[in-house]
Amino acid sequence: MESVRGEHIAVGTEILLGQILNGHAQAISRAFAEQGMFLYRHTAVGDNLERIVDALREASHRANVVIVTGGLGPTADDLTREAMAAHLDRRLIASETAEREIEAYFAGRGRPMPEENRKQALLIEGGIHLPNPNGTAPGQYVSADGVHYFLLPGPPLEMNPMLVHHVMPKLRALFPREQVLVSRTLHFCGIGESSVDEQIPHLLSGSNPTVAPLASEGEMMLRITAAAATVDAARQQIAPIEAELRSRFSPFIYGVDGDTLPVAVGRALTARGETLAAAESCTGGLLSSMITSVPGASAYFLGGCVAYANPVKERVLGVAAQTLQSHGAVSEATAIEMAHGVRELCGSTFGIATTGIAGPDGGTTDKPVGLVYVAIAGPDERRAFRLQLRGSREQIRLRAAKQLLWRLWRAVERSPQSP
Amino acid sequence: MESVRGEHIAVGTEILLGQILNGHAQAISRAFAEQGMFLYRHTAVGDNLERIVDALREASHRANVVIVTGGLGPTADDLTREAMAAHLDRRLIASETAEREIEAYFAGRGRPMPEENRKQALLIEGGIHLPNPNGTAPGQYVSADGVHYFLLPGPPLEMNPMLVHHVMPKLRALFPREQVLVSRTLHFCGIGESSVDEQIPHLLSGSNPTVAPLASEGEMMLRITAAAATVDAARQQIAPIEAELRSRFSPFIYGVDGDTLPVAVGRALTARGETLAAAESCTGGLLSSMITSVPGASAYFLGGCVAYANPVKERVLGVAAQTLQSHGAVSEATAIEMAHGVRELCGSTFGIATTGIAGPDGGTTDKPVGLVYVAIAGPDERRAFRLQLRGSREQIRLRAAKQLLWRLWRAVERSPQSP
């Protein structure tokens, strides 16, 4: 039984100039992965006949499914049809169906079809026309020498519906007994990728399910992927791997799949009917911004204070002048008083705080750039943590915020859940 | 004189599964285009030795510059180093410099270097180590058979600085140009791209200098690019174009080149010795986070309040209960009282405020999603502005913050500068 070996080719000089992002590569990869199919390569080439033909020829040697996006417009720059005809050594033939469809598209807008759009109705000899209700560029499907080619228009609002309604059903029909591929992603914070990896070499070297580490800024993920005859069977293969990972790394696994730290924190607070307020110095609003990026955050996030200047720390958060004088703004004592102060100010269950040196300037030998204290004040206890972070100003701020959110998530999870 | 024929290869199965977007292809294309260099192809392949080697071999037949991103991590999945060694038939040699750099990275976090990270210090024989201050994966440069290869780490916060500080300067040295290409970018806010474009067709159709519009979230840029024998001559070609644009669009042009709205606001405040505080409802910390993303922002930004819940608006910012009752939290009156309140609270020259409905839920017929009031309170006046914004929650928050920063920039610029 043959399985899909797919490739995507994006055509368009604007992609190679960096003027637009090649989002189709991601959209098509996702649609394939959901069906247990796989793209083995993405390519982007410019609006140049020879280079498009080269890309098609190379892909045809490796793949049995080639999806091409872009280059189907009406201008002299749009060369995908011509390149495909040259690659297969076939003629381009005017399609009456396609021509009527383009005329109807213009008629619906009260305009006659411009002569130059007639070019868009040219079909590769032996090809099948794929209707495009959202634009003037019809798609095409053509099969040659065991390779299935799909040509789709570049504008996302035209390409995406055609992918869903024409390409994926056709591929499911062409490759009927493909196994399903099911993935589950576990999100880690508070532990380094290498520390995780060195504990699970036996999982990382497995072939079905596979376990793949993915690094992200200040956190990491492990993706477990199983191939099986049914979704249920694949899930049963994933379950014991997930159970082993949870038994090893439970305190560090804050979520699965689409979760983020702010989502995990919000879910833990909501389950207990608890609320949160934030006091920020070095993160300067970033922490609150991450928390409030989650729709519905107003149910548990009351607000907070960006206390950049010391007088604001004193006046708004009630940090003692004595604390600032003897310990400094960047200190465990200040962090704890900030967290406590914002909790009192907003009347929340938990108060959290950051104070540190994000750089690039302002560091000293005692308190170097990257030194950040984060604190959590709850109903039962107040705790501060000392972090020494590396990287740019942006990285230090983001990593401090994530480290604090992870510790908050743990603190909330440990508190009793309301019935 | 040889010109650059560049290609980019992204390595990572997560890209082919559609889990992450191949943003590096765009970033590198843009950096090349700014230097008058060009990428002729983007390729993405998975974490598979043979396929990476194939991609390198193919690129080496077409290109004289190949930039590879990803696959430099410490795990068994990270195969870019090995693939490059196989492609060039060279050995991998432990680099003491790279090893010390990785050890220092871990030492800075108070940890010994895990054994598996030693692999990251392996350098292609004859290659040059490119330092990565923001992570554990050093980059590499190696030249062979007329092709210049650059291997860069996958995480964007590591890759981007290395592109700017190591790759582009090296390429400028390797490919000196007869003509220099000089660009100047003007940053616009408060005016739409089509309104700008329709006033300057004669500039947009020019060939030297060229004027290219670049859209960005909530703002736009015009990039003027001139080619000439010397930098001075190119600048003289740019000057009259810039003068014309400034005479047409002066209130909307807040900055040039690397400027951002927070940078422009900071510069205007600093020049006058003035200070700022921010009160945020719908932007939830994003506005303060943008302001404090600028190094040295503590010189003019005192702090502020994220007043998500109404009691926080009343208690911390002194918004009258009567105002909230009769006008609602999302109103001109509330915005003005928030801006005034945060100015008093922090003792700053200017206070700014946002209150609105970022969505996706919470909209009504009277106050739909995207309705945002922003306000500025200064020494002389208090003003609010009603915005009706479109897009996702994230877009509405970002656009509201930018619209307010642009109005603040104008308000500060109009106030007298201290001598």
CSV table of C-alpha atoms in Angstrom, one decimal, chain A residues 13 15-23 25-27 29-30 33 37-46 51 54-55 58 62 181 183 185 192-195 197-198 204 211-215 217 223 225 280-298 301-310 312 315-316 344-347 359-361 388-395 397-399, chain B residues 13-23 25-27 29-30 33 37-46 51 54-55 58 62 74-78 101 104-109 111 114-117 132-135 155 157-158 212 214 223 280-290 292-298 301-310 312 315-316 344-347 359-361 393 397:
chain,number,residue,atom,x,y,z
A,13,THR,CA,9.0,36.5,-5.9
A,15,ILE,CA,8.0,35.5,-0.7
A,16,LEU,CA,11.7,35.5,-1.6
A,17,LEU,CA,11.8,39.2,-1.0
A,18,GLY,CA,10.4,38.7,2.5
A,19,GLN,CA,7.4,40.9,1.6
A,20,ILE,CA,4.9,38.1,2.5
A,21,LEU,CA,5.2,35.1,4.8
A,22,ASN,CA,4.8,31.7,3.3
A,23,GLY,CA,1.8,30.8,5.4
A,25,ALA,CA,3.3,25.9,3.7
A,26,GLN,CA,2.1,25.7,7.3
A,27,ALA,CA,-1.6,25.5,6.4
A,29,SER,CA,1.3,20.8,6.4
A,30,ARG,CA,-1.3,21.0,9.1
A,33,ALA,CA,-0.8,15.9,9.4
A,37,MET,CA,-0.2,12.3,5.6
A,38,PHE,CA,3.1,14.0,5.6
A,39,LEU,CA,4.9,16.7,3.6
A,40,TYR,CA,8.6,15.9,3.3
A,41,ARG,CA,9.7,19.3,1.9
A,42,HIS,CA,8.6,22.9,1.4
A,43,THR,CA,10.1,24.9,-1.4
A,44,ALA,CA,9.6,28.5,-2.4
A,45,VAL,CA,10.7,29.8,-5.8
A,46,GLY,CA,10.2,33.1,-7.6
A,51,ARG,CA,13.1,27.9,-11.7
A,54,ASP,CA,13.3,22.9,-12.0
A,55,ALA,CA,11.4,22.8,-8.7
A,58,GLU,CA,13.0,17.8,-8.6
A,62,ARG,CA,10.9,12.4,-4.7
A,181,LEU,CA,-1.4,9.9,12.9
A,183,SER,CA,-0.1,13.7,18.3
A,185,THR,CA,2.1,17.6,23.0
A,192,GLY,CA,15.9,22.4,30.6
A,193,GLU,CA,15.5,20.4,27.4
A,194,SER,CA,18.8,18.5,28.0
A,195,SER,CA,17.8,17.6,31.6
A,197,ASP,CA,16.2,14.3,27.3
A,198,GLU,CA,18.9,12.6,29.3
A,204,LEU,CA,13.4,9.5,22.2
A,211,VAL,CA,8.7,11.4,21.1
A,212,ALA,CA,10.2,14.6,19.8
A,213,PRO,CA,11.5,17.5,21.9
A,214,LEU,CA,10.6,21.0,20.8
A,215,ALA,CA,12.3,24.1,22.3
A,217,GLU,CA,11.5,30.5,24.6
A,223,ARG,CA,5.4,15.7,21.1
A,225,THR,CA,3.0,10.9,17.8
A,280,GLU,CA,5.7,44.4,37.9
A,281,SER,CA,9.0,46.2,37.9
A,282,CYS,CA,11.5,44.7,35.4
A,283,THR,CA,8.8,42.9,33.3
A,284,GLY,CA,7.1,46.4,32.9
A,285,GLY,CA,3.6,45.2,31.9
A,286,LEU,CA,4.6,42.1,30.0
A,287,LEU,CA,3.4,39.7,32.7
A,288,SER,CA,0.0,41.3,32.9
A,289,SER,CA,-0.2,41.5,29.1
A,290,MET,CA,0.5,37.7,28.9
A,291,ILE,CA,-2.2,37.0,31.5
A,292,THR,CA,-4.8,39.2,29.8
A,293,SER,CA,-4.0,37.8,26.3
A,294,VAL,CA,-6.3,34.9,27.3
A,295,PRO,CA,-10.0,35.6,26.4
A,296,GLY,CA,-12.1,35.8,29.5
A,297,ALA,CA,-9.1,36.6,31.8
A,298,SER,CA,-11.2,39.3,33.4
A,301,PHE,CA,-7.4,38.8,36.8
A,302,LEU,CA,-8.3,41.9,38.7
A,303,GLY,CA,-5.4,44.1,37.7
A,304,GLY,CA,-2.1,45.3,39.0
A,305,CYS,CA,0.6,47.8,39.1
A,306,VAL,CA,3.6,48.5,36.9
A,307,ALA,CA,5.9,49.9,39.6
A,308,TYR,CA,8.9,51.1,37.6
A,309,ALA,CA,9.9,54.0,39.8
A,310,ASN,CA,10.7,53.5,43.5
A,312,VAL,CA,5.4,54.1,42.8
A,315,ARG,CA,3.1,54.9,47.3
A,316,VAL,CA,0.9,52.4,45.3
A,344,GLU,CA,-4.0,43.9,49.3
A,345,LEU,CA,-4.5,46.7,46.8
A,346,CYS,CA,-6.6,44.6,44.4
A,347,GLY,CA,-8.2,42.3,47.0
A,359,GLY,CA,19.5,45.3,30.9
A,360,PRO,CA,21.3,46.0,28.7
A,361,ASP,CA,22.5,48.6,31.3
A,388,GLN,CA,19.7,34.5,37.2
A,389,LEU,CA,18.6,34.8,33.6
A,390,ARG,CA,20.6,35.1,30.4
A,391,GLY,CA,19.9,36.8,27.1
A,392,SER,CA,18.7,40.0,25.6
A,393,ARG,CA,16.4,42.5,27.5
A,394,GLU,CA,13.5,40.9,25.7
A,395,GLN,CA,14.5,37.4,26.6
A,397,ARG,CA,11.7,39.9,30.6
A,398,LEU,CA,9.9,37.0,28.9
A,399,ARG,CA,11.8,34.3,30.8
B,13,THR,CA,10.2,18.3,11.3
B,14,GLU,CA,8.0,20.7,13.3
B,15,ILE,CA,7.9,23.0,10.3
B,16,LEU,CA,6.8,20.2,8.0
B,17,LEU,CA,4.1,19.2,10.5
B,18,GLY,CA,2.8,22.7,10.4
B,19,GLN,CA,3.5,23.2,14.2
B,20,ILE,CA,5.6,26.2,13.6
B,21,LEU,CA,5.7,28.8,10.9
B,22,ASN,CA,8.9,29.2,8.9
B,23,GLY,CA,9.4,32.8,9.9
B,25,ALA,CA,12.7,32.4,5.6
B,26,GLN,CA,11.0,35.8,5.7
B,27,ALA,CA,13.5,37.4,8.1
B,29,SER,CA,14.9,37.3,2.8
B,30,ARG,CA,14.2,40.8,4.2
B,33,ALA,CA,16.7,42.5,0.2
B,37,MET,CA,21.1,40.8,-2.2
B,38,PHE,CA,18.6,38.1,-3.2
B,39,LEU,CA,17.5,34.6,-2.1
B,40,TYR,CA,16.5,32.5,-5.0
B,41,ARG,CA,15.0,29.6,-3.1
B,42,HIS,CA,13.6,28.7,0.3
B,43,THR,CA,13.6,25.0,1.3
B,44,ALA,CA,12.4,23.3,4.5
B,45,VAL,CA,13.3,19.7,5.3
B,46,GLY,CA,12.8,17.5,8.4
B,51,ARG,CA,17.3,14.7,3.4
B,54,ASP,CA,20.3,16.2,-0.2
B,55,ALA,CA,19.0,19.8,0.4
B,58,GLU,CA,21.2,20.6,-4.4
B,62,ARG,CA,22.7,26.6,-7.6
B,74,PRO,CA,22.0,19.1,21.7
B,75,THR,CA,19.6,16.2,21.0
B,76,ALA,CA,19.8,13.2,18.7
B,77,ASP,CA,17.3,14.9,16.5
B,78,ASP,CA,19.7,17.8,15.8
B,101,GLU,CA,31.1,29.6,25.5
B,104,ALA,CA,30.0,29.9,30.4
B,105,TYR,CA,26.3,29.9,29.4
B,106,PHE,CA,25.5,27.1,31.9
B,107,ALA,CA,27.8,28.6,34.5
B,108,GLY,CA,25.9,31.8,34.3
B,109,ARG,CA,22.9,29.8,35.4
B,111,ARG,CA,24.8,24.7,36.5
B,114,PRO,CA,25.3,18.6,30.7
B,115,GLU,CA,27.4,16.1,28.8
B,116,GLU,CA,25.1,16.0,25.8
B,117,ASN,CA,25.6,19.7,25.1
B,132,ASN,CA,25.5,33.0,20.2
B,133,PRO,CA,25.2,35.1,23.4
B,134,ASN,CA,21.5,34.1,23.7
B,135,GLY,CA,21.6,30.3,23.8
B,155,PRO,CA,15.1,29.9,18.1
B,157,LEU,CA,15.7,35.3,19.6
B,158,GLU,CA,19.0,33.5,19.0
B,212,ALA,CA,8.2,50.9,-1.4
B,214,LEU,CA,5.6,48.2,3.8
B,223,ARG,CA,11.2,52.6,2.3
B,280,GLU,CA,-4.7,50.1,31.1
B,281,SER,CA,-7.9,48.2,31.0
B,282,CYS,CA,-8.4,46.5,27.6
B,283,THR,CA,-4.7,46.5,26.7
B,284,GLY,CA,-4.0,44.7,30.0
B,285,GLY,CA,-0.4,45.6,30.4
B,286,LEU,CA,0.6,45.5,26.7
B,287,LEU,CA,0.9,49.3,26.5
B,288,SER,CA,3.3,49.5,29.5
B,289,SER,CA,5.2,46.5,28.1
B,290,MET,CA,5.7,48.2,24.8
B,292,THR,CA,9.3,49.5,28.8
B,293,SER,CA,10.7,47.3,26.0
B,294,VAL,CA,12.9,50.3,25.2
B,295,PRO,CA,16.3,50.2,27.2
B,296,GLY,CA,16.5,53.1,29.5
B,297,ALA,CA,12.7,53.6,29.7
B,298,SER,CA,13.0,54.0,33.5
B,301,PHE,CA,8.3,55.9,32.5
B,302,LEU,CA,7.3,55.9,36.2
B,303,GLY,CA,4.8,53.1,36.1
B,304,GLY,CA,1.1,52.6,36.0
B,305,CYS,CA,-1.9,50.5,36.8
B,306,VAL,CA,-3.5,47.6,35.0
B,307,ALA,CA,-7.1,48.3,36.1
B,308,TYR,CA,-9.0,45.3,34.7
B,309,ALA,CA,-11.7,45.1,37.4
B,310,ASN,CA,-13.9,48.1,38.1
B,312,VAL,CA,-9.4,48.6,40.9
B,315,ARG,CA,-9.7,52.3,44.4
B,316,VAL,CA,-6.4,52.8,42.7
B,344,GLU,CA,-1.8,61.9,39.9
B,345,LEU,CA,-1.0,58.5,41.3
B,346,CYS,CA,2.5,58.4,39.8
B,347,GLY,CA,3.2,62.2,39.8
B,359,GLY,CA,-13.2,40.5,22.5
B,360,PRO,CA,-13.9,37.9,21.3
B,361,ASP,CA,-16.8,38.1,23.8
B,393,ARG,CA,-8.3,40.2,20.4
B,397,ARG,CA,-5.1,45.4,21.8
